[in-house]
PDB file of C-alpha atoms in Angstrom:
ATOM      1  CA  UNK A 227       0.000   0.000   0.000  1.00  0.00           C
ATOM      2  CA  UNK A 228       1.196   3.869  -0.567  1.00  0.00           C
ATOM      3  CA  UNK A 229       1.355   6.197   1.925  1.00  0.00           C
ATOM      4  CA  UNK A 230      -2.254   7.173   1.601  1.00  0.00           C
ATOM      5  CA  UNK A 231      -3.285   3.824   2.114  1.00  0.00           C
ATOM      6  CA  UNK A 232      -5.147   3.805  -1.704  1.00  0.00           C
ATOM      7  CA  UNK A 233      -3.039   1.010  -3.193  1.00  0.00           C
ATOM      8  CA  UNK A 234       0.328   0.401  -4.412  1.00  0.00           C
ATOM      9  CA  UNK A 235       3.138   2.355  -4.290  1.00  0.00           C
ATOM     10  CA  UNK A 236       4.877   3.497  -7.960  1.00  0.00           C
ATOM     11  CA  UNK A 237       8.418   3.516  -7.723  1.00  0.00           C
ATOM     12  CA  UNK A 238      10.522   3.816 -10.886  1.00  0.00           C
ATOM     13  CA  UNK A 239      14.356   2.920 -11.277  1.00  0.00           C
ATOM     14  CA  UNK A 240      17.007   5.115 -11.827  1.00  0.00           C
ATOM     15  CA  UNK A 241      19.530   4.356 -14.885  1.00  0.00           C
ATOM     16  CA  UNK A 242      22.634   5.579 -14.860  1.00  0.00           C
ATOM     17  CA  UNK A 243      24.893   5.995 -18.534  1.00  0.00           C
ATOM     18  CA  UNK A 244      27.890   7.447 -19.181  1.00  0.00           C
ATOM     19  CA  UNK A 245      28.856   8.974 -22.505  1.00  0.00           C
ATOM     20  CA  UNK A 246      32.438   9.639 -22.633  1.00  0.00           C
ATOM     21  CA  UNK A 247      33.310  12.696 -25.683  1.00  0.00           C
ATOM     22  CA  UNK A 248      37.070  12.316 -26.970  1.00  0.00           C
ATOM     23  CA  UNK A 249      38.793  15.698 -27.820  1.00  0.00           C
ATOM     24  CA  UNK A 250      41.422  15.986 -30.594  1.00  0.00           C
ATOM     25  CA  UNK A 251      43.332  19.367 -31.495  1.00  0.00           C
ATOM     26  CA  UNK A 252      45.442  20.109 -34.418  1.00  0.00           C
ATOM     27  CA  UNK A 253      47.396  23.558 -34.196  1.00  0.00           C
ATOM     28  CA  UNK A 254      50.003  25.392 -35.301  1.00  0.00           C
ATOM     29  CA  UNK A 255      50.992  29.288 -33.932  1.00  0.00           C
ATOM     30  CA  UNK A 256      48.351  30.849 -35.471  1.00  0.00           C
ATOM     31  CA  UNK A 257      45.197  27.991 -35.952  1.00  0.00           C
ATOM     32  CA  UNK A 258      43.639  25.412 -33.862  1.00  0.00           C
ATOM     33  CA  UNK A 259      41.087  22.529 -35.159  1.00  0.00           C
ATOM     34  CA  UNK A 260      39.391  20.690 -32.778  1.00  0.00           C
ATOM     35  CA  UNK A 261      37.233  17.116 -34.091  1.00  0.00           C
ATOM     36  CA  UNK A 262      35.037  16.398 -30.712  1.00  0.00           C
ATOM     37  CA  UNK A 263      33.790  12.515 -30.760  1.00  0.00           C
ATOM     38  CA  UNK A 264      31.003  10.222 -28.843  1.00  0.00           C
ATOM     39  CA  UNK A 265      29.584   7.073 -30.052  1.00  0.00           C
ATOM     40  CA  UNK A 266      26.061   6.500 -29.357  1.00  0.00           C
ATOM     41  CA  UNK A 267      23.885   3.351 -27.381  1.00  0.00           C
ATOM     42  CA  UNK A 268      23.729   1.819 -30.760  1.00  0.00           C
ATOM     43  CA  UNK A 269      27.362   2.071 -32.020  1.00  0.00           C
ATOM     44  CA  UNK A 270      26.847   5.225 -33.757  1.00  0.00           C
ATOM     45  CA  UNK A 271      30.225   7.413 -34.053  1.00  0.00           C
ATOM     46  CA  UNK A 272      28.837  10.903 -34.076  1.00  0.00           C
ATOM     47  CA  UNK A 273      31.631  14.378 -35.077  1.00  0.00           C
ATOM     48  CA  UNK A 274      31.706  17.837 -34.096  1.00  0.00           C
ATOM     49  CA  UNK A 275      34.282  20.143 -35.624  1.00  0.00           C
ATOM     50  CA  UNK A 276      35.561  23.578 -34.634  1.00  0.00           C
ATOM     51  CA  UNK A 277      38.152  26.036 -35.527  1.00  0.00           C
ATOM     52  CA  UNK A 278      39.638  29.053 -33.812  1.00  0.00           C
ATOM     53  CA  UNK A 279      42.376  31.621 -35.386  1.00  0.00           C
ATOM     54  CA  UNK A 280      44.954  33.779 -33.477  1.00  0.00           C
ATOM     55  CA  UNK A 281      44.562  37.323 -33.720  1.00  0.00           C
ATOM     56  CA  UNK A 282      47.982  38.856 -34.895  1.00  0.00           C
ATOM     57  CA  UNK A 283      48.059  41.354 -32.288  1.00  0.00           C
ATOM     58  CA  UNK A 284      47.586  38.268 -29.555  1.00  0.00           C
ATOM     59  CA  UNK A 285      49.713  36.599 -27.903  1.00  0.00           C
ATOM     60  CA  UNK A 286      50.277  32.762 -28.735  1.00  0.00           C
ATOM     61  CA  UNK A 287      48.591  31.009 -26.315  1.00  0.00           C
ATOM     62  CA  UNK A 288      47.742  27.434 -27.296  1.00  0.00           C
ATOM     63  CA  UNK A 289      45.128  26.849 -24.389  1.00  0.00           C
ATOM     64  CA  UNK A 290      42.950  30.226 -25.770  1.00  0.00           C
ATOM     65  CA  UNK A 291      42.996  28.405 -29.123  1.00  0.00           C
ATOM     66  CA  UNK A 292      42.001  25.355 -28.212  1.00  0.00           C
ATOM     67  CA  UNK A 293      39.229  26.182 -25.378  1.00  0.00           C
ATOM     68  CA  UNK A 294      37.910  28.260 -28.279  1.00  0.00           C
ATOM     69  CA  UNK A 295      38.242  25.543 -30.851  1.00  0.00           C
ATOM     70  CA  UNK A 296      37.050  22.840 -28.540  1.00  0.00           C
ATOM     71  CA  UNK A 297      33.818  25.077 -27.334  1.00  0.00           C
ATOM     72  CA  UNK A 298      33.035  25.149 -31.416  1.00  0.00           C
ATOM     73  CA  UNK A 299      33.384  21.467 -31.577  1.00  0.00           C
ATOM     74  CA  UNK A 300      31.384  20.703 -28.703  1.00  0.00           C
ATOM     75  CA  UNK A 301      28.715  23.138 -29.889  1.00  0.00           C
ATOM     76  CA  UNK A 302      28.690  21.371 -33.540  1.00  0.00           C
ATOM     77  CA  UNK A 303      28.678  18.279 -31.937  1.00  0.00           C
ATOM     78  CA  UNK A 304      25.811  19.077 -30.258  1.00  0.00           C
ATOM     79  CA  UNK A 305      23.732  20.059 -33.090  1.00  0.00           C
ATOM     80  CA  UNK A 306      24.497  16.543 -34.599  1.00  0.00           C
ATOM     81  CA  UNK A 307      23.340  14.847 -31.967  1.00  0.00           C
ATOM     82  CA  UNK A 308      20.345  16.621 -32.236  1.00  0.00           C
ATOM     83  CA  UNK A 309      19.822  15.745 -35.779  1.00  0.00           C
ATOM     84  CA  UNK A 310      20.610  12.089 -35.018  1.00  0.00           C
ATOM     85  CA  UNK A 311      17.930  11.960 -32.304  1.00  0.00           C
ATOM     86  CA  UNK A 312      15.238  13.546 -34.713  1.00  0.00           C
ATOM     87  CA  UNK A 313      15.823  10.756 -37.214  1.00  0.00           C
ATOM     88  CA  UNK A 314      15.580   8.056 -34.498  1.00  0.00           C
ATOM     89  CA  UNK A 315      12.427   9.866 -33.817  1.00  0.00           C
ATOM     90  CA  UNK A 316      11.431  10.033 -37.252  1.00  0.00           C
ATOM     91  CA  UNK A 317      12.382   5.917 -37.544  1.00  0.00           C
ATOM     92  CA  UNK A 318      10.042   4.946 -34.469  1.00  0.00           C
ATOM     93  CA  UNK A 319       7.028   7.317 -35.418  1.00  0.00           C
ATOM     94  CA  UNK A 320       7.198   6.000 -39.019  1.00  0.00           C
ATOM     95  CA  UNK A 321       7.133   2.414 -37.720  1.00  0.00           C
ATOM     96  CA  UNK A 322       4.719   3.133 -35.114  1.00  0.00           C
ATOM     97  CA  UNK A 323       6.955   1.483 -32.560  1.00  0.00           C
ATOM     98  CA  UNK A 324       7.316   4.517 -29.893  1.00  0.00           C
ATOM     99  CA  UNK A 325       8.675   1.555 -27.199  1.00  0.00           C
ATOM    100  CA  UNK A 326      11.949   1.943 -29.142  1.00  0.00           C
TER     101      UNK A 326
END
């Protein structure tokens, strides 16, 4: 019985995932590309990229450029995983199978 007395009591289970993103960075002085990476539940290997460019009045400092970089490649990311999630969407509504 629940704690009013009115019958059961609905508990539901926590899950816990972990999704672990893999940063790479490509630089010289002036440029830094950064390719962010995750792989999805079914195996899916999903890419962000995202570039940043040294003014030539800054300073080299090869943490700016790739915090900079890396935000951009996170952000990109991101928006594909968005885009993957709509057409899993799409996939389930279309087959009418929304316990997917």
């Amino acid at each position: 019985m629940g704690p009013n007395g009115r019958g059961p009591t609905m508990t539901t289970a926590m899950m816990t995932k972990t999704w672990t993103v893999e940063m790479r960075f490509e630089e010289d002085a002036d440029h830094c590309h950064a390719m962010a990476m995750v792989r999805t539940a079914s195996g899916e290997e999903l890419r962000g990229h995202g570039s940043a460019r040294r003014n030539p009045v800054d300073r080299p400092v090869a943490r700016i450029g790739e915090e900079v970089a890396g935000a951009r490649a996170l952000s990109n990311l991101a928006h594909e995983l968005l885009e993957y999630a709509a057409a899993e969407i799409e996939s389930n509504v279309r087959r009418g199978d929304p316990a997917v």
